[in-house]
Amino acid sequence: MSDPHRTDAAFLDRVADALAALPGAHAVSLGGSRAQGTHGPDSDWDTAVYYRGGEELFTAQAVREIGWEGEASEIGGWGGGVFNGGGWFTVEGRRVDVHYRDLDVVERELAEAGAGRFRIEPLMFHLAGIPSYLVVAELAVNRVLRGTAPEPDGYPVALREAAPGEWWGRAEATLAYARGGFAVKGARTEVLGAVAVATLSAAHAVLAARGEWVTNEKRLVERAGLRGVDGLVADPGIGLGELVDQARELMAKAVEGARQGV
């Protein structure tokens, strides 16, 4: 019987070699649950290709020409922000995601994060959007397979000081609008949507206050200790205004606890 670990390692080597051979590729990394050792047998293989945008060598067409079954977006095809494109493929019967990472952008965001500055960008499938320091978080938690990529020196102190307030401010503003603009009109769908967005924003605030990296919204609510919001949104007997108020109280307690190191 074949060793699944050896089989996985050989498969990853083949994928990494194919991506590293792309024109303009400087590094290839493994991310997601497989990089952190929390994966299951059916987990995707999340990879990233680091390239220099100014060199104009790396192209989506070159990724397609590897010949894997699937599709690849153009560079900038996922909104043009820091998360600037990629592809979904089936390789040897396994699901493989490939993300494009422009090293010029990555190095800029690394410096910005070190100074406590960041932006929040919209991205499909992410309720609260993503912070521009997400690409720095990836460098911190992913495993470089080929080439070299920058290495963050821990979670920046300036970012830990600045990010919680920015995220919590967004959460509070969202909840305030939900209460004053939607709850009074009985607009349940809008209130629930706003509470969900605020919960993810508050969760970002909690993790930033702890100095813990976030690379996506998966398990973010659990990590922040905010799963209790589920009970509030599922309670048919609670009024919409009360729902917003109780959700805010729960979130505020979590954020303040993280700031105080509790």
Backbone as CSV, one residue per row, in Angstrom:
resi,resn,N_x,N_y,N_z,CA_x,CA_y,CA_z,C_x,C_y,C_z
1,MET,0.863,-1.194,0.000,0.000,0.000,0.000,0.892,1.234,0.000
2,SER,0.551,2.224,-0.850,1.381,3.427,-0.945,1.199,4.316,0.279
3,ASP,2.257,5.019,0.634,2.239,5.957,1.757,1.579,7.253,1.288
4,PRO,0.421,7.650,1.893,-0.268,8.862,1.430,0.575,10.110,1.596
5,HIS,1.411,10.158,2.636,2.258,11.329,2.844,3.301,11.449,1.731
6,ARG,3.866,10.301,1.361,4.850,10.314,0.282,4.167,10.672,-1.038
7,THR,2.982,10.135,-1.246,2.223,10.440,-2.463,1.900,11.928,-2.538
8,ASP,1.471,12.496,-1.423,1.168,13.929,-1.377,2.416,14.753,-1.672
9,ALA,3.532,14.378,-1.086,4.765,15.130,-1.281,5.205,15.095,-2.739
10,ALA,5.068,13.927,-3.365,5.447,13.811,-4.773,4.524,14.642,-5.650
11,PHE,3.239,14.610,-5.336,2.277,15.424,-6.091,2.614,16.906,-5.953
12,LEU,2.876,17.351,-4.726,3.190,18.763,-4.491,4.467,19.160,-5.225
13,ASP,5.430,18.276,-5.264,6.660,18.562,-6.004,6.368,18.802,-7.480
14,ARG,5.507,17.994,-8.057,5.189,18.154,-9.474,4.473,19.477,-9.732
15,VAL,3.536,19.820,-8.849,2.818,21.091,-8.995,3.778,22.272,-8.840
16,ALA,4.618,22.220,-7.800,5.556,23.312,-7.542,6.543,23.471,-8.690
17,ASP,7.021,22.369,-9.243,7.957,22.449,-10.364,7.307,23.104,-11.580
18,ALA,6.063,22.738,-11.853,5.363,23.308,-13.006,5.162,24.810,-12.838
19,LEU,4.800,25.243,-11.639,4.579,26.671,-11.399,5.902,27.440,-11.373
20,ALA,6.935,26.849,-10.796,8.233,27.523,-10.725,8.837,27.719,-12.108
21,ALA,8.450,26.879,-13.062,8.990,26.977,-14.415,8.302,28.046,-15.255
22,LEU,7.244,28.674,-14.721,6.545,29.713,-15.472,7.459,30.920,-15.693
23,PRO,7.390,31.553,-16.850,8.200,32.753,-17.093,7.908,33.832,-16.054
24,GLY,8.940,34.384,-15.451,8.785,35.460,-14.482,8.519,35.027,-13.067
25,ALA,8.369,33.721,-12.827,8.101,33.248,-11.462,9.357,33.355,-10.615
26,HIS,9.246,34.011,-9.456,10.366,34.134,-8.521,10.248,33.160,-7.356
27,ALA,9.010,32.796,-7.007,8.799,31.879,-5.883,7.444,31.218,-6.017
28,VAL,7.316,30.068,-5.391,6.047,29.340,-5.318,5.840,28.939,-3.864
29,SER,4.627,29.152,-3.357,4.355,28.791,-1.964,3.115,27.924,-1.857
30,LEU,3.037,27.204,-0.749,1.861,26.426,-0.383,1.158,27.151,0.747
31,GLY,-0.151,27.334,0.615,-0.905,28.041,1.650,-2.082,27.228,2.139
32,GLY,-3.006,27.911,2.812,-4.218,27.273,3.291,-3.964,26.245,4.373
33,SER,-4.922,25.335,4.500,-4.860,24.350,5.578,-3.685,23.389,5.412
34,ARG,-3.262,23.144,4.182,-2.155,22.205,3.977,-0.830,22.789,4.453
35,ALA,-0.678,24.098,4.354,0.550,24.716,4.866,0.566,24.734,6.386
36,GLN,-0.628,24.771,6.995,-0.718,24.884,8.446,-0.969,23.543,9.134
37,GLY,-1.069,22.475,8.348,-1.244,21.154,8.932,-2.617,20.888,9.493
38,THR,-3.633,21.638,9.038,-4.993,21.448,9.538,-5.903,20.859,8.467
39,HIS,-5.331,20.359,7.395,-6.103,19.879,6.257,-6.667,18.482,6.503
40,GLY,-7.673,18.161,5.687,-8.209,16.818,5.635,-7.849,16.191,4.300
41,PRO,-8.199,14.942,4.081,-7.829,14.274,2.846,-8.396,14.930,1.598
42,ASP,-9.538,15.620,1.731,-10.178,16.230,0.569,-9.909,17.732,0.453
43,SER,-9.028,18.264,1.274,-8.742,19.707,1.228,-8.078,20.099,-0.085
44,ASP,-8.393,21.327,-0.533,-7.742,21.859,-1.727,-6.259,22.057,-1.474
45,TRP,-5.525,22.200,-2.567,-4.106,22.556,-2.514,-4.010,24.012,-2.944
46,ASP,-3.772,24.897,-1.988,-3.688,26.332,-2.273,-2.241,26.718,-2.526
47,THR,-1.968,27.259,-3.702,-0.613,27.659,-4.046,-0.600,29.119,-4.495
48,ALA,0.572,29.719,-4.486,0.732,31.085,-4.972,2.020,31.181,-5.775
49,VAL,1.964,31.961,-6.841,3.144,32.233,-7.662,3.510,33.694,-7.461
50,TYR,4.738,33.949,-7.017,5.235,35.304,-6.810,6.053,35.723,-8.028
51,TYR,5.701,36.878,-8.583,6.348,37.380,-9.795,6.564,38.883,-9.667
52,ARG,7.375,39.450,-10.547,7.593,40.893,-10.581,6.728,41.496,-11.668
53,GLY,5.771,42.328,-11.259,4.884,42.931,-12.239,5.610,43.771,-13.270
54,GLY,6.673,44.456,-12.834,7.404,45.334,-13.735,8.175,44.593,-14.812
55,GLU,8.398,43.286,-14.614,9.161,42.527,-15.600,8.316,42.123,-16.804
56,GLU,6.982,42.093,-16.614,6.039,41.773,-17.690,6.329,40.415,-18.333
57,LEU,6.773,39.460,-17.520,7.062,38.119,-18.018,5.967,37.127,-17.652
58,PHE,5.433,37.276,-16.451,4.416,36.350,-15.971,3.072,36.679,-16.621
59,THR,2.406,35.680,-17.179,1.112,35.890,-17.831,0.135,34.785,-17.458
60,ALA,-1.147,35.103,-17.528,-2.169,34.097,-17.291,-2.134,33.028,-18.380
61,GLN,-1.790,33.427,-19.592,-1.742,32.457,-20.684,-0.700,31.378,-20.417
62,ALA,0.428,31.773,-19.834,1.456,30.788,-19.504,0.927,29.783,-18.478
63,VAL,0.117,30.258,-17.531,-0.489,29.357,-16.548,-1.416,28.377,-17.259
64,ARG,-2.225,28.892,-18.192,-3.137,28.010,-18.929,-2.377,26.960,-19.734
65,GLU,-1.229,27.354,-20.258,-0.466,26.448,-21.116,0.215,25.317,-20.368
66,ILE,0.155,25.344,-19.027,0.619,24.175,-18.278,-0.203,22.961,-18.686
67,GLY,-1.474,23.223,-19.007,-2.330,22.152,-19.503,-3.251,21.531,-18.486
68,TRP,-3.328,22.112,-17.300,-4.225,21.567,-16.287,-5.676,21.885,-16.643
69,GLU,-6.569,20.996,-16.265,-7.997,21.216,-16.470,-8.485,22.301,-15.513
70,GLY,-9.181,23.299,-16.032,-9.688,24.373,-15.188,-9.642,25.700,-15.902
71,GLU,-9.568,26.772,-15.138,-9.553,28.105,-15.733,-8.650,29.028,-14.937
72,ALA,-8.083,29.993,-15.640,-7.205,30.982,-15.012,-7.661,32.371,-15.423
73,SER,-7.795,33.260,-14.445,-8.178,34.641,-14.739,-6.980,35.397,-15.296
74,GLU,-7.252,36.519,-15.897,-6.172,37.421,-16.266,-5.591,38.048,-14.999
75,ILE,-4.400,38.598,-15.076,-3.832,39.335,-13.952,-4.732,40.539,-13.676
76,GLY,-5.130,40.701,-12.426,-6.072,41.757,-12.069,-7.520,41.350,-12.228
77,GLY,-7.750,40.094,-12.624,-9.112,39.644,-12.907,-9.992,39.435,-11.696
78,TRP,-9.412,39.468,-10.509,-10.209,39.309,-9.290,-10.355,40.636,-8.558
79,GLY,-10.479,41.690,-9.313,-10.738,42.997,-8.723,-9.600,43.970,-8.834
80,GLY,-8.424,43.507,-9.177,-7.301,44.409,-9.380,-6.615,44.886,-8.121
81,GLY,-7.005,44.359,-6.963,-6.353,44.754,-5.715,-5.188,43.830,-5.402
82,VAL,-4.891,43.683,-4.112,-3.762,42.857,-3.722,-3.994,41.382,-4.069
83,PHE,-5.249,40.967,-4.048,-5.621,39.598,-4.391,-5.958,39.615,-5.874
84,ASN,-4.932,39.617,-6.723,-5.116,40.113,-8.080,-5.339,39.077,-9.165
85,GLY,-5.758,37.901,-8.805,-6.100,36.927,-9.830,-5.599,35.545,-9.486
86,GLY,-5.990,34.589,-10.321,-5.559,33.221,-10.092,-6.397,32.252,-10.882
87,GLY,-6.324,30.991,-10.498,-7.062,29.975,-11.225,-7.469,28.819,-10.347
88,TRP,-8.457,28.061,-10.845,-8.923,26.844,-10.185,-8.693,25.693,-11.138
89,PHE,-8.041,24.661,-10.666,-7.679,23.553,-11.545,-7.924,22.208,-10.882
90,THR,-8.034,21.198,-11.727,-8.013,19.812,-11.268,-6.748,19.192,-11.831
91,VAL,-5.875,18.767,-10.944,-4.576,18.216,-11.334,-4.475,16.802,-10.762
92,GLU,-4.380,15.821,-11.649,-4.290,14.423,-11.210,-5.424,14.068,-10.255
93,GLY,-6.599,14.616,-10.561,-7.782,14.332,-9.756,-7.895,15.123,-8.474
94,ARG,-6.991,16.080,-8.243,-7.011,16.885,-7.015,-7.273,18.343,-7.355
95,ARG,-7.951,19.031,-6.432,-8.267,20.443,-6.633,-7.070,21.303,-6.240
96,VAL,-6.647,22.138,-7.169,-5.498,23.014,-6.930,-5.897,24.451,-7.261
97,ASP,-5.696,25.351,-6.311,-5.892,26.785,-6.544,-4.527,27.429,-6.741
98,VAL,-4.455,28.331,-7.697,-3.223,29.078,-7.950,-3.529,30.562,-7.818
99,HIS,-2.813,31.254,-6.942,-3.000,32.693,-6.756,-1.810,33.453,-7.324
100,TYR,-2.106,34.568,-7.974,-1.037,35.415,-8.498,-0.638,36.422,-7.426
101,ARG,0.664,36.575,-7.190,1.141,37.544,-6.204,2.274,38.373,-6.810
102,ASP,1.998,39.655,-7.014,2.977,40.588,-7.564,3.946,40.996,-6.449
103,LEU,5.224,40.663,-6.586,6.195,40.969,-5.536,6.326,42.466,-5.283
104,ASP,6.158,43.283,-6.310,6.210,44.734,-6.094,5.109,45.162,-5.128
105,VAL,3.909,44.610,-5.326,2.770,44.918,-4.443,3.007,44.337,-3.059
106,VAL,3.475,43.112,-2.999,3.708,42.445,-1.722,4.713,43.221,-0.876
107,GLU,5.808,43.645,-1.488,6.830,44.382,-0.747,6.309,45.739,-0.282
108,ARG,5.478,46.376,-1.100,4.888,47.647,-0.683,3.969,47.437,0.521
109,GLU,3.134,46.398,0.470,2.206,46.159,1.577,2.932,45.691,2.828
110,LEU,4.057,45.049,2.662,4.870,44.666,3.813,5.371,45.910,4.536
111,ALA,5.824,46.893,3.764,6.284,48.153,4.363,5.123,48.919,4.981
112,GLU,3.981,48.950,4.287,2.806,49.647,4.810,2.328,49.021,6.120
113,ALA,2.276,47.706,6.160,1.850,47.022,7.389,2.793,47.343,8.534
114,GLY,4.081,47.412,8.230,5.055,47.739,9.264,4.841,49.120,9.849
115,ALA,4.236,50.005,9.039,3.933,51.362,9.494,2.509,51.490,10.035
116,GLY,1.779,50.389,10.075,0.417,50.414,10.602,-0.611,50.924,9.621
117,ARG,-0.293,50.886,8.330,-1.227,51.391,7.312,-1.735,50.234,6.453
118,PHE,-3.016,50.293,6.111,-3.602,49.266,5.256,-4.912,49.773,4.673
119,ARG,-5.406,49.070,3.669,-6.697,49.347,3.061,-7.577,48.109,3.218
120,ILE,-8.863,48.305,3.095,-9.800,47.185,3.089,-10.441,47.149,1.712
121,GLU,-10.250,46.052,1.006,-10.704,45.939,-0.375,-11.844,44.933,-0.482
122,PRO,-12.807,45.172,-1.371,-13.864,44.169,-1.585,-13.293,42.973,-2.332
123,LEU,-13.784,41.798,-2.019,-13.389,40.590,-2.732,-14.541,39.601,-2.667
124,MET,-14.861,39.020,-3.804,-15.959,38.066,-3.860,-15.796,36.966,-2.818
125,PHE,-16.918,36.617,-2.206,-17.018,35.572,-1.180,-16.543,36.032,0.200
126,HIS,-16.095,37.263,0.352,-15.650,37.779,1.647,-16.635,38.842,2.117
127,LEU,-17.290,38.617,3.231,-18.334,39.529,3.704,-17.789,40.890,4.084
128,ALA,-16.701,40.912,4.818,-16.171,42.185,5.316,-15.099,42.764,4.412
129,GLY,-14.770,42.067,3.314,-13.652,42.506,2.490,-12.347,41.983,3.062
130,ILE,-11.244,42.322,2.391,-9.944,41.834,2.860,-9.019,43.011,3.134
131,PRO,-8.178,42.886,4.150,-7.178,43.930,4.397,-6.016,43.757,3.424
132,SER,-5.424,44.864,3.029,-4.289,44.775,2.099,-3.114,44.042,2.728
133,TYR,-3.093,43.928,4.070,-2.013,43.166,4.697,-2.232,41.662,4.606
134,LEU,-3.297,41.231,3.928,-3.512,39.804,3.731,-2.316,39.159,3.037
135,VAL,-1.721,39.869,2.071,-0.574,39.283,1.367,0.642,39.168,2.278
136,VAL,0.699,39.998,3.311,1.767,39.883,4.309,1.477,38.680,5.213
137,ALA,0.203,38.518,5.576,-0.188,37.368,6.394,0.161,36.066,5.684
138,GLU,-0.049,36.028,4.377,0.291,34.827,3.623,1.777,34.508,3.736
139,LEU,2.608,35.522,3.620,4.045,35.297,3.743,4.395,34.720,5.118
140,ALA,3.643,35.144,6.130,3.932,34.713,7.499,3.526,33.263,7.757
141,VAL,2.454,32.803,7.118,1.929,31.470,7.451,2.119,30.436,6.351
142,ASN,2.383,30.875,5.105,2.547,29.923,4.013,3.945,29.312,4.015
143,ARG,4.101,28.261,3.249,5.384,27.569,3.152,5.952,27.753,1.752
144,VAL,7.108,28.367,1.647,7.746,28.579,0.349,8.315,27.253,-0.143
145,LEU,7.923,26.875,-1.351,8.339,25.602,-1.932,9.486,25.755,-2.915
146,ARG,9.500,26.849,-3.651,10.534,27.092,-4.642,10.886,28.583,-4.611
147,GLY,12.153,28.900,-4.828,12.581,30.292,-4.877,12.605,30.933,-3.501
148,THR,12.578,32.257,-3.488,12.598,33.011,-2.232,11.532,34.094,-2.251
149,ALA,10.979,34.378,-1.090,9.976,35.431,-0.920,10.284,36.171,0.373
150,PRO,9.808,37.410,0.509,10.063,38.165,1.746,9.504,37.432,2.965
151,GLU,10.135,37.635,4.115,9.687,37.012,5.361,9.375,38.093,6.383
152,PRO,8.100,38.246,6.780,7.758,39.236,7.812,8.426,38.898,9.134
153,ASP,8.823,39.922,9.846,9.454,39.744,11.148,8.377,39.872,12.226
154,GLY,7.531,38.854,12.324,6.456,38.882,13.300,5.311,39.794,12.881
155,TYR,4.347,39.959,13.772,3.189,40.828,13.521,3.590,42.253,13.886
156,PRO,3.531,43.201,12.949,4.022,44.553,13.236,3.292,45.219,14.404
157,VAL,4.044,45.818,15.287,3.460,46.503,16.444,2.521,47.621,15.989
158,ALA,2.944,48.373,14.985,2.121,49.491,14.514,0.795,49.009,13.944
159,LEU,0.811,47.861,13.274,-0.424,47.309,12.718,-1.334,46.816,13.826
160,ARG,-0.748,46.213,14.827,-1.536,45.729,15.967,-2.196,46.882,16.702
161,GLU,-1.582,48.036,16.680,-2.158,49.208,17.332,-3.235,49.865,16.479
162,ALA,-3.050,49.863,15.150,-3.958,50.601,14.271,-5.150,49.788,13.776
163,ALA,-4.937,48.525,13.452,-5.971,47.741,12.783,-7.223,47.485,13.623
164,PRO,-7.113,47.173,14.918,-8.342,46.902,15.672,-9.330,48.063,15.647
165,GLY,-8.843,49.289,15.808,-9.737,50.437,15.801,-10.413,50.638,14.463
166,GLU,-9.677,50.425,13.380,-10.256,50.567,12.039,-11.349,49.537,11.808
167,TRP,-11.073,48.299,12.144,-12.068,47.240,11.932,-13.281,47.416,12.855
168,TRP,-13.039,47.753,14.124,-14.151,47.914,15.052,-14.981,49.137,14.680
169,GLY,-14.351,50.181,14.191,-15.099,51.354,13.747,-16.045,51.007,12.612
170,ARG,-15.591,50.167,11.696,-16.463,49.736,10.597,-17.624,48.898,11.121
171,ALA,-17.328,48.031,12.078,-18.389,47.201,12.648,-19.438,48.063,13.346
172,GLU,-18.990,49.016,14.149,-19.930,49.885,14.864,-20.782,50.711,13.907
173,ALA,-20.162,51.243,12.858,-20.915,52.048,11.889,-21.959,51.194,11.175
174,THR,-21.586,49.970,10.852,-22.518,49.064,10.180,-23.699,48.737,11.080
175,LEU,-23.434,48.477,12.352,-24.511,48.168,13.292,-25.400,49.376,13.547
176,ALA,-24.795,50.546,13.637,-25.588,51.758,13.861,-26.546,52.001,12.705
177,TYR,-26.061,51.775,11.488,-26.937,51.980,10.330,-28.018,50.908,10.296
178,ALA,-27.661,49.677,10.684,-28.643,48.600,10.702,-29.783,48.927,11.665
179,ARG,-29.414,49.519,12.811,-30.455,49.822,13.795,-31.309,51.000,13.372
180,GLY,-30.644,52.065,12.910,-31.387,53.279,12.566,-32.031,53.257,11.199
181,GLY,-31.464,52.485,10.264,-31.983,52.500,8.903,-32.819,51.304,8.525
182,PHE,-32.550,50.150,9.144,-33.245,48.935,8.747,-34.160,48.358,9.827
183,ALA,-33.674,48.298,11.077,-34.457,47.675,12.139,-35.784,48.386,12.344
184,VAL,-35.773,49.718,12.274,-37.001,50.491,12.502,-38.038,50.256,11.413
185,LYS,-37.573,49.755,10.267,-38.489,49.473,9.153,-38.880,48.004,9.078
186,GLY,-38.358,47.206,10.016,-38.667,45.785,10.003,-37.996,45.038,8.868
187,ALA,-36.905,45.590,8.358,-36.199,44.981,7.221,-35.253,43.901,7.727
188,ARG,-35.785,42.718,7.940,-35.022,41.648,8.592,-33.812,41.206,7.765
189,THR,-33.995,41.044,6.485,-32.883,40.590,5.642,-31.707,41.552,5.734
190,GLU,-32.011,42.853,5.637,-30.953,43.851,5.696,-30.263,43.874,7.060
191,VAL,-31.044,43.711,8.119,-30.460,43.703,9.467,-29.542,42.489,9.635
192,LEU,-30.005,41.322,9.213,-29.185,40.133,9.361,-27.905,40.237,8.535
193,GLY,-28.032,40.803,7.339,-26.837,40.987,6.513,-25.845,41.929,7.168
194,ALA,-26.357,43.014,7.726,-25.472,43.979,8.375,-24.805,43.383,9.608
195,VAL,-25.543,42.595,10.373,-24.968,41.952,11.554,-23.865,40.982,11.139
196,ALA,-24.081,40.267,10.039,-23.059,39.341,9.560,-21.786,40.080,9.163
197,VAL,-21.936,41.155,8.408,-20.774,41.943,7.985,-20.053,42.519,9.203
198,ALA,-20.821,43.044,10.143,-20.218,43.620,11.352,-19.491,42.561,12.173
199,THR,-20.050,41.358,12.220,-19.411,40.281,12.979,-18.037,39.948,12.403
200,LEU,-17.948,39.875,11.086,-16.647,39.575,10.464,-15.665,40.724,10.668
201,SER,-16.160,41.962,10.618,-15.286,43.106,10.873,-14.788,43.090,12.307
202,ALA,-15.690,42.810,13.245,-15.295,42.734,14.654,-14.303,41.598,14.870
203,ALA,-14.492,40.493,14.162,-13.568,39.371,14.289,-12.173,39.760,13.816
204,HIS,-12.105,40.518,12.729,-10.806,41.025,12.284,-10.175,41.890,13.379
205,ALA,-10.992,42.710,14.029,-10.478,43.564,15.101,-9.893,42.724,16.234
206,VAL,-10.583,41.652,16.594,-10.114,40.782,17.673,-8.777,40.147,17.317
207,LEU,-8.683,39.582,16.117,-7.448,38.895,15.726,-6.295,39.878,15.579
208,ALA,-6.571,41.079,15.067,-5.513,42.087,14.954,-5.035,42.519,16.330
209,ALA,-5.952,42.671,17.278,-5.562,43.052,18.637,-4.688,41.983,19.286
210,ARG,-4.916,40.733,18.926,-4.092,39.641,19.460,-2.757,39.511,18.723
211,GLY,-2.667,40.160,17.546,-1.472,39.984,16.733,-1.449,38.656,16.021
212,GLU,-2.635,38.186,15.596,-2.749,36.916,14.890,-3.104,37.174,13.427
213,TRP,-2.380,36.549,12.521,-2.591,36.763,11.094,-3.900,36.136,10.616
214,VAL,-4.518,36.779,9.645,-5.741,36.288,9.006,-5.502,36.262,7.505
215,THR,-5.777,35.136,6.863,-5.609,35.051,5.414,-6.933,34.922,4.671
216,ASN,-8.031,34.664,5.394,-9.364,34.626,4.796,-10.393,34.634,5.926
217,GLU,-11.669,34.547,5.562,-12.712,34.595,6.588,-13.091,33.214,7.131
218,LYS,-12.507,32.154,6.596,-12.812,30.824,7.101,-12.367,30.699,8.562
219,ARG,-13.257,30.264,9.387,-13.011,30.057,10.824,-12.683,31.353,11.571
220,LEU,-12.841,32.484,10.921,-12.522,33.753,11.575,-13.457,34.020,12.743
221,VAL,-14.738,33.736,12.564,-15.711,33.962,13.640,-15.388,33.073,14.841
222,GLU,-15.045,31.800,14.583,-14.682,30.896,15.679,-13.431,31.394,16.383
223,ARG,-12.425,31.751,15.626,-11.160,32.184,16.225,-11.353,33.410,17.110
224,ALA,-12.287,34.256,16.741,-12.524,35.483,17.504,-13.480,35.271,18.675
225,GLY,-14.042,34.078,18.793,-14.978,33.811,19.882,-16.321,34.480,19.696
226,LEU,-16.743,34.644,18.443,-17.988,35.357,18.158,-19.088,34.446,17.619
227,ARG,-18.936,33.141,17.779,-19.942,32.222,17.288,-21.273,32.412,18.011
228,GLY,-21.256,33.084,19.149,-22.490,33.349,19.878,-23.474,34.210,19.117
229,VAL,-23.014,34.922,18.111,-23.921,35.726,17.281,-24.918,34.809,16.574
230,ASP,-24.519,33.567,16.309,-25.421,32.623,15.635,-26.741,32.489,16.377
231,GLY,-26.650,32.369,17.696,-27.866,32.198,18.484,-28.783,33.395,18.401
232,LEU,-28.203,34.577,18.278,-29.015,35.785,18.180,-29.754,35.858,16.851
233,VAL,-29.048,35.603,15.754,-29.699,35.722,14.447,-30.691,34.590,14.205
234,ALA,-30.527,33.464,14.932,-31.429,32.335,14.747,-32.664,32.416,15.636
235,ASP,-32.711,33.366,16.555,-33.814,33.475,17.511,-34.982,34.236,16.885
236,PRO,-36.085,33.557,16.561,-37.213,34.246,15.914,-37.977,35.174,16.852
237,GLY,-37.726,35.036,18.150,-38.463,35.844,19.111,-37.805,37.163,19.453
238,ILE,-36.609,37.394,18.980,-35.897,38.612,19.331,-36.222,39.713,18.322
239,GLY,-36.484,40.912,18.822,-36.747,42.042,17.938,-35.484,42.456,17.207
240,LEU,-35.659,43.121,16.069,-34.501,43.482,15.255,-33.589,44.477,15.962
241,GLY,-34.174,45.452,16.630,-33.361,46.417,17.357,-32.598,45.751,18.485
242,GLU,-33.272,44.843,19.181,-32.622,44.117,20.280,-31.511,43.219,19.736
243,LEU,-31.747,42.626,18.582,-30.731,41.792,17.957,-29.459,42.584,17.695
244,VAL,-29.622,43.754,17.124,-28.457,44.596,16.844,-27.746,44.961,18.145
245,ASP,-28.511,45.359,19.157,-27.920,45.785,20.426,-27.163,44.642,21.104
246,GLN,-27.749,43.470,21.129,-27.100,42.341,21.795,-25.876,41.864,21.016
247,ALA,-25.981,41.909,19.679,-24.832,41.525,18.861,-23.685,42.502,19.088
248,ARG,-24.005,43.789,19.163,-22.962,44.777,19.411,-22.306,44.552,20.767
249,GLU,-23.121,44.246,21.768,-22.572,44.011,23.111,-21.613,42.838,23.107
250,LEU,-21.996,41.767,22.417,-21.140,40.590,22.355,-19.824,40.910,21.643
251,MET,-19.929,41.622,20.522,-18.732,41.975,19.749,-17.817,42.910,20.530
252,ALA,-18.415,43.920,21.160,-17.615,44.898,21.906,-16.834,44.221,23.029
253,LYS,-17.476,43.263,23.684,-16.811,42.549,24.775,-15.612,41.761,24.240
254,ALA,-15.778,41.131,23.085,-14.686,40.343,22.497,-13.537,41.235,22.073
255,VAL,-13.852,42.373,21.455,-12.807,43.290,21.002,-12.053,43.873,22.184
256,GLU,-12.786,44.299,23.193,-12.138,44.889,24.365,-11.291,43.833,25.100
257,GLY,-11.788,42.615,25.163,-11.030,41.554,25.805,-9.720,41.294,25.091
258,ALA,-9.770,41.315,23.747,-8.545,41.097,22.969,-7.552,42.248,23.185
259,ARG,-8.078,43.463,23.260,-7.194,44.623,23.491,-6.540,44.549,24.860
260,GLN,-7.267,44.010,25.816,-6.736,43.913,27.172,-5.943,42.624,27.392
261,GLY,-5.898,41.792,26.374,-5.157,40.548,26.487,-5.867,39.483,27.287
262,VAL,-7.190,39.595,27.361,-7.977,38.640,28.149,-8.313,37.415,27.273
